[in-house]
XYZ file of C-alpha atoms in Angstrom:
776
model
C -159.451 -0.784 176.836
C -158.582 -4.344 176.957
C -160.414 -6.161 174.539
C -162.531 -9.490 174.344
C -164.540 -10.584 171.395
C -167.989 -9.900 172.603
C -169.203 -7.313 170.477
C -171.883 -6.372 173.093
C -169.658 -4.517 174.921
C -168.465 -2.670 171.772
C -171.340 -2.039 169.611
C -174.351 -1.232 171.780
C -177.387 0.154 170.238
C -182.153 -4.037 160.331
C -183.234 -4.581 157.787
C -181.931 -5.974 154.535
C -182.947 -4.800 151.021
C -186.163 -6.245 150.153
C -185.619 -9.492 147.819
C -188.071 -10.642 145.134
C -190.900 -12.485 146.610
C -190.237 -16.091 147.131
C -192.868 -18.594 145.592
C -194.703 -20.751 148.157
C -192.718 -23.804 147.904
C -193.953 -27.396 147.081
C -194.364 -29.576 150.018
C -193.284 -33.209 149.513
C -194.840 -35.939 151.565
C -193.071 -36.367 154.831
C -191.185 -39.567 155.622
C -193.720 -41.707 157.677
C -193.847 -44.912 159.502
C -196.071 -47.902 159.693
C -199.425 -46.968 161.618
C -198.911 -50.268 163.895
C -195.561 -48.677 165.067
C -197.436 -45.408 166.429
C -199.103 -45.637 169.973
C -202.151 -43.778 170.121
C -204.129 -45.779 172.791
C -205.411 -43.151 175.301
C -204.322 -40.290 173.157
C -206.647 -37.302 172.617
C -208.211 -36.922 168.985
C -207.493 -33.192 168.033
C -208.481 -32.802 164.209
C -208.813 -34.329 160.723
C -207.934 -32.753 157.647
C -207.301 -34.579 154.171
C -207.768 -37.820 155.334
C -205.269 -37.619 158.288
C -206.300 -37.670 161.845
C -204.401 -36.099 164.651
C -203.729 -37.473 167.991
C -201.685 -36.228 171.083
C -200.667 -37.939 174.347
C -201.802 -34.967 176.765
C -201.276 -36.951 179.794
C -197.595 -36.481 179.409
C -195.660 -32.843 179.161
C -193.683 -34.651 176.433
C -196.443 -36.557 174.774
C -196.206 -36.966 171.027
C -198.293 -35.534 168.252
C -199.211 -38.089 165.975
C -200.753 -37.889 162.411
C -202.617 -41.226 161.320
C -203.705 -41.903 157.672
C -204.614 -45.527 156.958
C -201.617 -47.645 157.726
C -199.266 -44.455 157.621
C -198.196 -42.405 160.603
C -196.043 -39.329 161.336
C -195.027 -39.100 164.876
C -193.724 -35.834 166.305
C -191.969 -36.070 169.515
C -191.149 -33.487 172.365
C -188.139 -33.171 174.412
C -188.615 -30.233 176.814
C -185.671 -29.282 178.978
C -185.377 -26.882 182.024
C -184.782 -23.520 181.287
C -184.476 -22.165 185.115
C -181.835 -22.865 187.696
C -182.350 -25.843 189.308
C -178.735 -26.518 190.173
C -177.259 -27.280 193.667
C -174.756 -27.019 194.614
C -173.808 -23.955 192.452
C -170.715 -24.324 190.050
C -169.982 -27.628 191.766
C -169.683 -26.037 195.191
C -167.138 -23.662 194.100
C -167.298 -19.833 194.329
C -168.198 -18.133 191.279
C -165.513 -15.273 192.241
C -162.880 -17.947 192.738
C -163.740 -19.462 189.408
C -163.494 -16.199 187.540
C -160.377 -14.973 189.094
C -158.481 -18.296 188.928
C -155.680 -18.721 186.342
C -156.526 -22.382 186.275
C -160.053 -23.513 184.844
C -161.631 -24.828 188.375
C -164.498 -26.426 186.708
C -162.600 -28.294 184.235
C -160.109 -29.501 186.751
C -163.001 -30.846 188.792
C -164.738 -32.450 186.224
C -161.642 -34.333 184.935
C -160.059 -35.020 188.511
C -161.571 -38.604 188.456
C -160.016 -39.722 185.160
C -161.811 -41.129 182.395
C -164.447 -39.515 180.355
C -166.409 -36.734 181.807
C -170.079 -37.254 182.806
C -172.498 -35.130 180.637
C -174.880 -34.605 183.421
C -172.313 -33.449 185.742
C -170.987 -31.030 182.975
C -174.443 -29.899 182.665
C -174.589 -29.237 186.355
C -171.647 -27.078 186.443
C -172.928 -23.959 185.684
C -176.881 -22.434 185.624
C -178.523 -22.724 182.035
C -177.769 -20.018 179.595
C -180.409 -17.191 179.395
C -182.407 -18.236 182.383
C -181.568 -14.990 184.727
C -181.048 -12.220 182.370
C -182.635 -8.661 182.920
C -184.535 -6.994 180.098
C -183.549 -3.578 181.159
C -179.887 -4.530 181.315
C -179.688 -5.196 177.644
C -179.487 -1.919 176.256
C -181.085 -1.248 172.833
C -181.468 -5.142 172.165
C -184.849 -6.719 172.511
C -185.041 -9.714 174.832
C -185.742 -12.445 172.592
C -184.909 -16.029 173.537
C -185.363 -17.811 170.131
C -186.843 -17.285 166.557
C -188.387 -18.834 163.856
C -188.440 -18.617 160.132
C -188.087 -20.541 156.819
C -185.539 -20.988 154.018
C -187.436 -18.731 151.708
C -188.131 -15.594 153.576
C -185.689 -13.041 154.088
C -185.828 -12.254 157.678
C -186.689 -14.053 160.892
C -189.460 -13.640 163.741
C -188.130 -13.448 167.051
C -189.484 -15.218 170.226
C -189.658 -14.065 173.423
C -189.873 -15.988 176.957
C -193.662 -16.041 177.376
C -194.124 -17.172 173.634
C -194.889 -13.939 172.101
C -193.584 -12.796 168.663
C -193.654 -9.118 167.182
C -196.878 -9.834 165.935
C -198.750 -12.212 168.304
C -199.449 -12.345 172.122
C -200.730 -15.510 173.690
C -201.395 -13.288 176.880
C -204.429 -11.800 174.842
C -206.071 -15.078 175.581
C -204.070 -16.271 178.731
C -203.595 -13.350 180.941
C -201.404 -15.563 183.143
C -198.618 -14.972 180.421
C -198.380 -11.515 180.460
C -195.028 -10.212 180.493
C -191.713 -12.133 180.867
C -190.908 -11.931 184.554
C -193.763 -14.426 185.319
C -192.663 -17.248 183.267
C -189.332 -17.712 184.791
C -190.110 -21.609 185.474
C -190.274 -23.089 182.192
C -189.119 -25.852 180.049
C -188.453 -25.449 176.172
C -187.722 -27.824 173.276
C -187.959 -28.503 169.717
C -190.712 -30.472 168.015
C -189.487 -33.492 166.475
C -186.239 -33.491 168.470
C -184.630 -31.020 166.051
C -187.096 -29.121 163.736
C -187.212 -25.402 164.535
C -190.683 -25.339 165.986
C -190.655 -24.252 169.597
C -192.254 -25.864 172.241
C -192.698 -24.230 175.706
C -194.026 -25.370 179.171
C -194.697 -22.448 181.435
C -195.691 -23.249 185.061
C -197.391 -20.478 186.789
C -198.751 -22.512 189.930
C -198.415 -25.741 191.411
C -201.673 -26.802 189.444
C -201.466 -24.438 186.329
C -199.177 -24.870 183.506
C -199.580 -23.867 179.857
C -198.189 -25.569 176.647
C -197.257 -23.442 173.769
C -196.291 -24.089 170.234
C -194.751 -21.768 167.688
C -193.360 -22.326 164.225
C -193.201 -20.676 160.762
C -195.739 -21.405 158.127
C -193.412 -23.057 155.463
C -195.823 -21.948 152.574
C -195.792 -18.452 153.134
C -194.403 -16.387 150.085
C -193.668 -13.405 151.758
C -190.379 -11.845 150.592
C -189.158 -10.663 154.366
C -191.887 -11.355 156.651
C -192.339 -14.651 158.602
C -195.796 -15.898 159.089
C -196.184 -17.724 162.519
C -198.535 -20.484 163.673
C -199.152 -20.727 167.418
C -201.102 -22.941 169.842
C -201.575 -22.579 173.402
C -203.341 -24.887 175.780
C -203.853 -24.167 179.461
C -203.692 -27.433 181.866
C -204.968 -27.458 185.203
C -204.154 -30.109 187.528
C -202.707 -32.146 184.501
C -205.522 -31.897 182.185
C -206.402 -29.513 179.205
C -209.025 -27.104 179.970
C -208.499 -24.294 177.459
C -206.812 -24.211 174.132
C -206.423 -21.160 171.674
C -204.916 -21.295 168.043
C -203.197 -18.078 166.349
C -201.597 -17.367 162.891
C -199.362 -14.389 162.892
C -201.472 -11.499 164.465
C -204.270 -10.839 166.934
C -207.752 -11.659 165.609
C -209.520 -8.672 163.986
C -213.228 -9.872 163.432
C -215.010 -10.603 161.454
C -211.919 -10.293 158.652
C -209.483 -11.906 160.505
C -210.491 -14.797 163.255
C -208.759 -17.445 165.178
C -207.648 -20.205 162.645
C -209.360 -23.735 163.293
C -207.632 -26.545 164.697
C -207.408 -28.210 161.204
C -205.567 -25.547 159.806
C -203.037 -25.488 162.511
C -202.194 -29.240 162.265
C -202.330 -28.945 158.614
C -199.652 -26.262 158.825
C -197.744 -28.657 161.245
C -198.021 -31.499 158.817
C -196.447 -29.365 156.168
C -193.937 -27.981 158.518
C -192.471 -31.622 159.129
C -192.506 -32.319 155.503
C -190.645 -29.428 154.435
C -187.856 -29.628 157.305
C -187.424 -33.345 156.528
C -186.809 -32.409 152.784
C -184.275 -29.728 153.841
C -182.050 -31.911 155.667
C -182.377 -35.083 153.694
C -178.841 -34.980 152.256
C -177.053 -34.901 155.662
C -175.061 -38.151 156.417
C -177.263 -40.254 158.635
C -176.338 -40.305 162.331
C -177.265 -42.807 164.953
C -175.826 -42.399 168.479
C -176.977 -43.288 171.982
C -177.069 -39.519 172.792
C -180.139 -38.999 170.676
C -180.236 -35.193 171.665
C -176.646 -34.612 170.688
C -177.454 -36.189 167.364
C -180.524 -33.867 166.779
C -178.209 -30.741 167.747
C -176.310 -31.624 164.422
C -179.248 -31.771 162.311
C -180.881 -28.414 163.988
C -177.741 -26.652 163.411
C -178.276 -27.221 159.624
C -181.776 -26.123 160.021
C -181.031 -22.893 161.974
C -178.609 -22.072 159.349
C -181.254 -22.083 156.590
C -183.490 -19.805 158.687
C -180.569 -17.401 159.460
C -179.620 -17.133 156.005
C -181.958 -15.312 153.692
C -182.969 -17.592 150.928
C -181.063 -20.028 152.987
C -177.909 -18.704 151.131
C -177.227 -14.810 151.799
C -174.704 -14.746 154.911
C -175.981 -13.291 158.032
C -173.859 -13.497 161.324
C -176.845 -13.267 163.577
C -180.461 -12.244 163.391
C -183.024 -9.458 164.782
C -180.559 -7.210 166.299
C -178.955 -4.713 164.061
C -175.398 -5.263 165.433
C -175.499 -8.989 164.316
C -178.029 -8.806 161.329
C -176.908 -5.640 160.249
C -175.292 -5.916 156.458
C -171.896 -4.752 157.718
C -171.546 -8.087 159.218
C -172.370 -10.061 155.986
C -169.002 -10.571 154.600
C -167.570 -11.609 157.771
C -165.291 -14.582 156.731
C -165.980 -16.706 159.558
C -170.034 -17.069 158.389
C -168.028 -18.457 155.230
C -165.819 -20.984 156.779
C -167.900 -22.147 159.664
C -170.469 -22.979 157.103
C -168.578 -24.505 154.437
C -166.785 -26.537 156.870
C -169.852 -28.160 158.729
C -171.676 -28.485 155.402
C -168.755 -30.213 153.826
C -168.386 -32.704 156.839
C -171.837 -33.768 156.840
C -172.440 -34.410 152.985
C -174.457 -31.210 152.293
C -172.500 -30.463 149.270
C -175.399 -28.553 147.547
C -175.519 -26.127 150.611
C -171.854 -25.891 150.625
C -171.957 -25.014 146.816
C -174.378 -22.158 147.104
C -172.337 -20.663 150.127
C -169.213 -20.818 148.241
C -170.549 -19.451 145.121
C -172.485 -16.680 147.009
C -169.366 -15.673 148.624
C -166.964 -15.487 145.883
C -169.536 -13.834 143.833
C -170.840 -11.320 145.991
C -168.241 -10.904 148.676
C -165.058 -11.303 146.926
C -163.142 -8.658 144.622
C -161.149 -9.814 141.583
C -157.783 -8.907 143.860
C -159.103 -11.371 146.458
C -160.190 -8.681 148.848
C -163.364 -9.098 150.797
C -166.300 -6.854 150.929
C -166.201 -6.567 154.735
C -164.708 -3.861 156.808
C -161.930 -5.953 158.583
C -160.140 -8.659 156.868
C -158.836 -11.428 159.162
C -155.397 -12.730 157.869
C -155.998 -16.204 159.215
C -159.428 -16.675 157.658
C -157.867 -16.034 154.233
C -155.709 -19.391 154.875
C -158.799 -21.359 156.285
C -160.661 -20.339 153.241
C -158.140 -21.865 150.876
C -157.816 -25.255 152.821
C -161.544 -25.258 152.878
C -161.838 -24.939 149.000
C -159.446 -27.975 148.488
C -161.620 -29.776 150.852
C -164.557 -28.999 148.750
C -162.781 -30.185 145.808
C -161.427 -33.185 147.282
C -165.099 -33.951 148.956
C -167.147 -33.470 146.012
C -165.074 -33.654 143.033
C -166.947 -30.498 141.762
C -164.074 -29.209 139.607
C -166.133 -26.793 137.464
C -167.439 -24.653 140.534
C -163.975 -24.111 141.766
C -162.626 -23.282 138.351
C -165.207 -20.684 137.972
C -163.515 -19.059 141.039
C -159.763 -19.830 140.163
C -158.849 -16.390 139.163
C -160.062 -15.026 142.925
C -158.874 -18.221 144.422
C -155.211 -17.267 143.157
C -155.639 -13.749 144.233
C -156.739 -14.985 147.706
C -153.496 -17.039 147.987
C -151.681 -13.785 146.609
C -153.243 -11.622 149.465
C -150.983 -13.725 151.966
C -147.773 -14.143 149.701
C -147.582 -10.180 149.735
C -147.665 -10.110 153.448
C -145.248 -12.947 153.292
C -142.818 -10.910 151.080
C -143.102 -7.635 153.415
C -142.279 -10.004 156.404
C -139.268 -11.098 154.757
C -138.155 -7.479 154.363
C -138.061 -6.821 158.110
C -134.790 -6.715 159.850
C -133.491 -10.284 160.739
C -133.313 -9.120 164.305
C -136.888 -8.066 164.405
C -138.764 -10.382 166.636
C -141.500 -10.975 164.060
C -139.202 -11.484 160.937
C -140.438 -13.784 158.372
C -143.990 -13.879 159.966
C -147.084 -12.382 158.336
C -148.336 -9.009 159.971
C -151.980 -7.901 160.027
C -155.089 -8.041 161.747
C -156.369 -11.499 163.044
C -159.466 -10.151 164.159
C -162.044 -8.003 161.986
C -163.098 -5.712 165.000
C -159.574 -4.364 165.389
C -160.253 -2.062 162.159
C -162.956 -0.367 164.353
C -160.670 1.310 166.861
C -159.067 4.740 166.471
C -155.791 3.141 165.938
C -156.147 -0.237 164.341
C -152.227 -0.471 164.097
C -152.131 -1.819 167.596
C -153.224 -4.970 165.995
C -151.401 -5.110 162.910
C -148.769 -7.382 164.500
C -147.331 -10.917 163.453
C -149.851 -12.969 165.542
C -149.160 -16.515 165.279
C -152.560 -17.655 163.793
C -151.719 -15.488 160.816
C -148.652 -17.413 159.700
C -150.007 -20.717 160.965
C -152.997 -20.450 158.839
C -151.089 -19.223 155.795
C -148.887 -22.128 156.026
C -151.975 -24.635 155.909
C -153.956 -22.747 153.360
C -151.174 -22.678 150.737
C -150.306 -26.137 151.394
C -153.574 -27.607 150.954
C -154.516 -25.507 147.817
C -151.182 -26.124 146.306
C -152.155 -30.035 146.388
C -155.252 -29.459 144.321
C -154.287 -26.414 142.296
C -152.704 -28.533 139.260
C -156.245 -29.861 138.683
C -157.859 -26.388 139.021
C -155.416 -24.468 136.670
C -152.796 -26.806 135.211
C -151.455 -23.955 133.200
C -150.427 -22.333 136.377
C -148.311 -25.005 138.198
C -145.696 -22.797 139.198
C -148.181 -21.064 141.678
C -148.611 -24.280 143.465
C -144.725 -24.931 143.452
C -144.351 -21.247 145.155
C -147.154 -21.817 147.735
C -145.475 -25.097 148.893
C -142.257 -23.633 148.904
C -143.682 -20.543 151.103
C -145.170 -22.941 153.375
C -142.334 -24.825 154.068
C -140.092 -21.644 154.828
C -142.924 -20.098 156.807
C -143.450 -23.088 158.880
C -140.059 -23.175 159.596
C -139.740 -19.591 160.826
C -143.016 -20.011 162.786
C -141.671 -22.969 164.860
C -138.366 -21.430 165.281
C -139.619 -18.116 166.476
C -142.482 -19.653 168.716
C -139.718 -21.828 170.510
C -137.690 -18.891 171.329
C -140.651 -16.895 172.854
C -141.857 -19.614 175.155
C -141.740 -18.663 178.851
C -140.165 -21.285 180.632
C -140.191 -19.460 183.855
C -143.950 -20.070 184.306
C -146.033 -22.997 185.440
C -147.426 -24.197 183.063
C -145.102 -22.710 180.276
C -146.593 -20.188 178.353
C -146.543 -18.598 174.795
C -147.593 -15.124 174.420
C -149.832 -14.140 171.208
C -146.999 -12.599 169.234
C -143.488 -12.539 169.262
C -141.329 -10.298 171.417
C -143.751 -9.913 174.247
C -143.611 -11.637 177.672
C -146.680 -10.860 179.136
C -149.551 -13.338 179.773
C -152.881 -12.227 178.352
C -154.094 -11.455 181.754
C -150.988 -9.463 182.786
C -151.145 -7.627 179.650
C -154.794 -6.831 180.022
C -154.181 -5.676 183.684
C -151.502 -3.373 182.638
C -153.574 -2.126 179.710
C -156.321 -1.449 182.033
C -153.901 0.685 184.475
C -152.734 2.661 182.027
C -156.262 3.229 180.130
C -154.640 1.858 176.894
C -155.462 -0.738 174.058
C -153.761 -4.004 174.481
C -151.954 -5.720 171.533
C -153.143 -9.113 173.477
C -156.578 -8.222 172.321
C -158.758 -11.037 171.064
C -155.961 -13.512 172.146
C -158.782 -16.458 172.344
C -158.548 -16.307 168.555
C -155.076 -16.366 168.182
C -154.723 -19.458 170.338
C -157.673 -21.466 168.828
C -156.632 -20.656 164.892
C -152.906 -21.121 165.561
C -153.752 -24.901 166.757
C -156.465 -25.335 164.341
C -153.848 -24.794 161.220
C -152.154 -28.144 162.386
C -148.699 -26.906 161.569
C -146.931 -27.167 164.832
C -144.959 -30.015 166.380
C -146.946 -31.932 168.656
C -144.809 -30.718 171.701
C -145.176 -27.327 170.869
C -148.842 -27.822 170.416
C -148.909 -29.205 173.862
C -147.153 -26.263 175.358
C -150.007 -23.982 173.797
C -152.872 -25.948 174.936
C -151.205 -26.077 178.555
C -150.603 -22.431 178.515
C -154.130 -21.513 177.368
C -155.805 -23.711 180.141
C -153.553 -22.781 182.737
C -153.403 -18.998 182.440
C -156.981 -18.390 182.409
C -157.785 -19.095 178.758
C -160.578 -21.590 179.315
C -163.983 -22.037 180.581
C -165.363 -25.362 181.561
C -162.890 -26.583 179.034
C -164.085 -24.487 176.077
C -161.725 -21.698 175.186
C -162.722 -18.457 177.241
C -163.694 -15.128 175.708
C -160.457 -13.977 177.210
C -160.713 -10.525 179.167
C -159.283 -8.857 182.359
C -159.485 -11.082 185.238
C -162.610 -10.119 187.177
C -164.567 -11.338 190.142
C -168.042 -11.784 188.405
C -167.872 -13.476 185.057
C -165.641 -15.932 182.944
C -167.123 -16.405 179.477
C -167.098 -19.382 176.855
C -166.247 -18.545 173.195
C -168.965 -20.272 171.355
C -167.200 -20.069 167.622
C -163.647 -20.246 166.429
C -162.955 -22.336 169.481
C -163.500 -25.508 167.841
C -159.647 -25.288 166.490
C -158.574 -25.684 170.063
C -160.808 -28.715 170.295
C -159.481 -30.147 167.166
C -155.980 -29.972 168.480
C -157.171 -31.456 171.538
C -158.407 -34.719 169.477
C -155.511 -34.763 167.326
C -153.114 -34.923 170.403
C -155.348 -37.637 172.026
C -156.622 -35.630 174.829
C -159.806 -37.425 174.516
C -161.182 -36.713 177.911
C -160.577 -32.871 177.323
C -162.095 -33.045 173.826
C -165.304 -34.655 175.169
C -165.596 -32.140 178.098
C -165.285 -29.230 175.469
C -168.105 -31.083 173.542
C -170.485 -31.421 176.345
C -169.530 -28.064 177.772
C -170.216 -26.238 174.760
C -173.439 -28.325 174.482
C -174.860 -27.504 177.824
C -173.276 -23.684 178.390
C -172.948 -22.298 174.947
C -176.477 -23.213 174.002
C -179.745 -22.154 175.769
C -181.320 -25.471 176.965
C -183.880 -27.412 174.734
C -184.076 -25.109 172.014
C -180.381 -24.842 171.449
C -179.552 -21.073 170.726
C -175.644 -20.791 170.418
C -174.268 -17.791 171.999
C -170.967 -16.108 170.175
C -170.092 -15.382 173.914
C -172.020 -17.069 176.813
C -171.054 -16.787 180.644
C -171.702 -19.250 183.358
C -174.012 -17.278 185.442
C -177.310 -17.404 183.412
C -177.087 -14.326 181.289
C -178.565 -13.960 177.842
C -176.199 -14.849 174.824
C -176.092 -13.011 171.594
C -176.739 -15.680 168.761
C -174.411 -16.286 166.024
C -174.468 -18.820 163.304
C -170.738 -19.726 163.519
C -171.082 -20.747 167.013
C -174.660 -22.845 166.170
C -172.245 -24.867 163.357
C -169.655 -25.850 165.948
C -171.368 -29.170 167.538
C -171.955 -30.768 164.112
C -168.001 -30.319 163.466
C -167.384 -31.864 166.851
C -169.530 -34.800 166.490
C -168.421 -35.491 163.115
C -164.754 -35.592 164.102
C -165.082 -38.020 167.206
C -166.482 -40.436 164.637
C -164.414 -39.909 161.476
C -161.489 -37.425 161.132
C -158.658 -37.265 158.651
C -154.995 -36.090 159.150
C -153.770 -33.190 157.741
C -150.919 -34.055 156.109
C -150.788 -37.933 155.971
C -152.998 -40.493 154.048
C -154.357 -41.463 157.683
C -158.042 -41.932 158.530
C -159.068 -41.914 162.116
C -162.124 -43.727 162.943
C -164.252 -43.563 166.400
C -161.229 -41.707 167.868
C -163.240 -39.950 170.602
C -166.225 -41.956 170.842
C -167.388 -41.925 174.370
C -166.711 -45.244 176.625
C -170.360 -44.976 177.616
C -171.591 -45.294 174.110
C -169.768 -48.607 173.742
C -171.222 -49.734 177.019
C -174.846 -48.991 176.341
C -175.173 -51.660 173.757
C -176.797 -49.092 171.215
C -176.001 -48.643 167.531
C -173.166 -46.016 166.843
C -173.288 -45.447 163.000
C -172.600 -42.537 160.487
C -173.419 -43.293 157.083
C -171.816 -41.622 153.941
C -169.310 -39.375 155.952
C -167.520 -37.493 153.230
C -163.430 -37.739 153.051
C -160.962 -37.233 150.614
C -161.031 -40.953 149.517
C -164.641 -40.809 148.987
C -167.655 -41.473 151.709
C -167.309 -43.777 154.446
C -169.620 -45.711 156.470
C -168.839 -46.491 160.408
C -171.001 -48.715 162.507
C -170.104 -50.352 166.045
C -172.275 -51.728 168.534
C -171.258 -53.381 171.882
C -172.990 -56.572 173.288
C -172.428 -58.123 176.635
C -169.184 -59.281 176.113
C -168.677 -58.351 172.581
C -168.183 -55.650 170.106
C -169.258 -55.675 166.287
C -168.488 -53.118 163.631
C -168.426 -52.664 160.039
C -166.724 -49.820 157.772
C -167.663 -49.392 154.211
C -165.505 -47.288 151.701
C -167.832 -46.237 148.947
C -165.065 -44.243 146.872
C -162.364 -45.815 144.340
C -159.380 -44.686 146.363
C -158.352 -45.642 150.064
C -156.269 -44.020 152.854
C -152.954 -45.618 153.293
C -153.930 -46.203 156.978
C -157.219 -46.607 159.013
C -156.886 -46.250 162.816
C -160.010 -47.425 164.400
C -160.082 -46.789 168.059
C -162.221 -49.033 170.337
C -162.723 -47.052 173.571
C -164.367 -49.772 175.740
C -165.289 -48.933 179.238
C -162.619 -48.519 181.758
C -161.318 -52.008 183.075
C -162.468 -53.945 180.004
C -159.917 -55.086 177.234
C -160.371 -57.251 174.133
C -159.449 -60.825 174.086
C -160.023 -61.768 170.617
C -160.332 -59.422 167.396
C -161.042 -60.385 163.794
C -161.275 -58.240 160.716
C -163.302 -59.814 157.966
C -162.717 -63.120 159.923
C -159.054 -63.043 160.298
C -157.437 -62.714 163.924
C -155.730 -59.557 164.215
C -153.926 -57.446 167.131
C -154.940 -54.035 168.469
C -152.329 -51.118 169.592
C -152.853 -49.665 173.075
C -153.297 -45.871 172.410
C -154.549 -43.078 174.808
C -155.925 -45.809 177.066
C -157.777 -47.661 174.280
C -157.504 -50.385 171.875
C -156.786 -49.193 168.420
C -156.712 -51.333 165.282
C -154.213 -50.097 162.581
C -154.814 -51.643 159.067
C -154.125 -50.956 155.457
C -157.394 -51.248 153.545
C -155.881 -51.754 150.169
C -158.412 -52.343 147.702
C -161.048 -53.985 149.890
C -164.238 -51.900 150.344
C -165.873 -53.526 153.079
C -164.522 -54.780 156.741
C -166.449 -56.665 159.458
C -165.139 -56.551 162.779
C -165.730 -58.728 165.876
C -164.442 -58.400 169.073
C -164.733 -60.285 172.291
C -164.354 -58.329 175.779
C -163.207 -59.199 179.344
């Protein structure tokens, strides 16, 4: 059968080995503000504990919970989002059948038609929210959970269902209105504090009654596997609270087990806030006008710590065996997505833990991984990220500790390269690396169908060799010959790759098209249709991975990269601007690929297709995540079905946000700043800032803020080295331009690039730059 990446269609219906009991963590004091800055007038007093008094604004559904002690205050905000379909017209007025069958991405075309940056709200309204309309009886063996809670120290998670129940506690015991999930369709969900993994639900059961629920994990629980949970449910009638119930993990069993006191619940929430603030304290500070988007960055790192037992051991997903089972643990994408995201946001300790775990426990001395189906391109991405780790952290000791396995990882690719050069010169794939580009290929009766010279195999081999060769003399000075060989191979392979790709472009199609491997002329949709008619497997399987990774590697000339992008978008390969989970054309679904696809977005950014990059960002945010609580789906439809969570998808938004602010060129000493900042952010007059963004030249701060007719900014380099070139993009609102621009008090000129003013300068030895511009 034709293949898509959605494992749900292949593995329909866990546990992990019990680990040593984790000690209850010490809870540091949370970061608090001055009490005078907290508003509690008119708020209900809820409880007292340890000198703290707890208040809540119960006049608003998003009313904050505030802890006050003397001159200190801790404010825990709420931001619920609608989890039901309130969108009219459906799919921007287009028919779902037409959207699904069209080669073109009709929704993306409509959102980009007017020119300029796509409107985030219009992007949100392009399709119903994920997870709102699933049917539990159609999920097979999978449970109908919609979120989960946990801590770093536990070895598992606790699923949470639509009505707020877990596997141990049911709010309907006290509130029969909440029985089952069918009656809770009209609900809003969010995260306490904007990003912390505490689930806030508002369930409206009638025009006069709704329920407000809070669910979060006990961060002091020492259980090795089991997640203990706190619960609060409030019934509101006519906007006023009339009944409150608290719970801890299980139903009461009086007199031994009784409902907890209010003070115990709020003490648990206070500790929870302190715990999670501490867990993400090393993340590069971010301030952007779109505060929810910023919170998505931080929440992704919190969710990773919950997903990974003890915050370190790799897991692809949670709860369901098909994603939580140990056969997935060595999946290379878990490593690379985590290493990439944590490095980009300065979370070096977590990056080190992830790196050490993978090379100690999942990489053999010969470079082979402890996973069923190795993916050739991911070996190259791993090498590239190891070089990035060393460039960002300077942690030579860690990389040297794994030097032998790193060399073996590179040798895995050189062996495939040697074999490719033994092919006949007339072979369509001469000089290109054969192998699986997708792990699931090995699960089929004849995996040789996908042992082919896919473009991404060679593209990431080039990138991996080239990047690791730059730092190898530092890692293993006595093995400099390896770096020389890798560089030579990278050059040879890149030339052959580009030559073969150009020879395989289908100029007869509009837009022109490049298939997933040399020697084939069918588009992926044509290939799927043919395979379906013949009841065969198609070598075009997982085409989305091929396209995303070949672009991500950044080894193609720009014109060829544009050919690939245009061909993917114009021949059924994207969904609302995000790479689609490429599958046979059909009348009912067109799905987004939540992970891997970020490589496609990165090339959009490189090629200054900024509006398309921003569409990808907003679309992934709204359509590859459930609303409010942001469970990211591996594959997500646009008709409200329930996606299956995977952590690589969750770690996509952090990369996209980082790159629009700070982005490094792959092979030149160029640093891009503000390359894709939305024009509306400048127009808002609110601050835009990232502090301590890691780069290979050291950490960098960037801040910009628009005034009524001005723009001010600052760039600070904290390291000892500097890029040769800085390109600062100033994306003013459409119709505006700069009349006067100064850098450190000196008048300078900007260049027009991609419809925006770009200041290009050489920083030299200067560490701080101040910018002032007049706008007309």
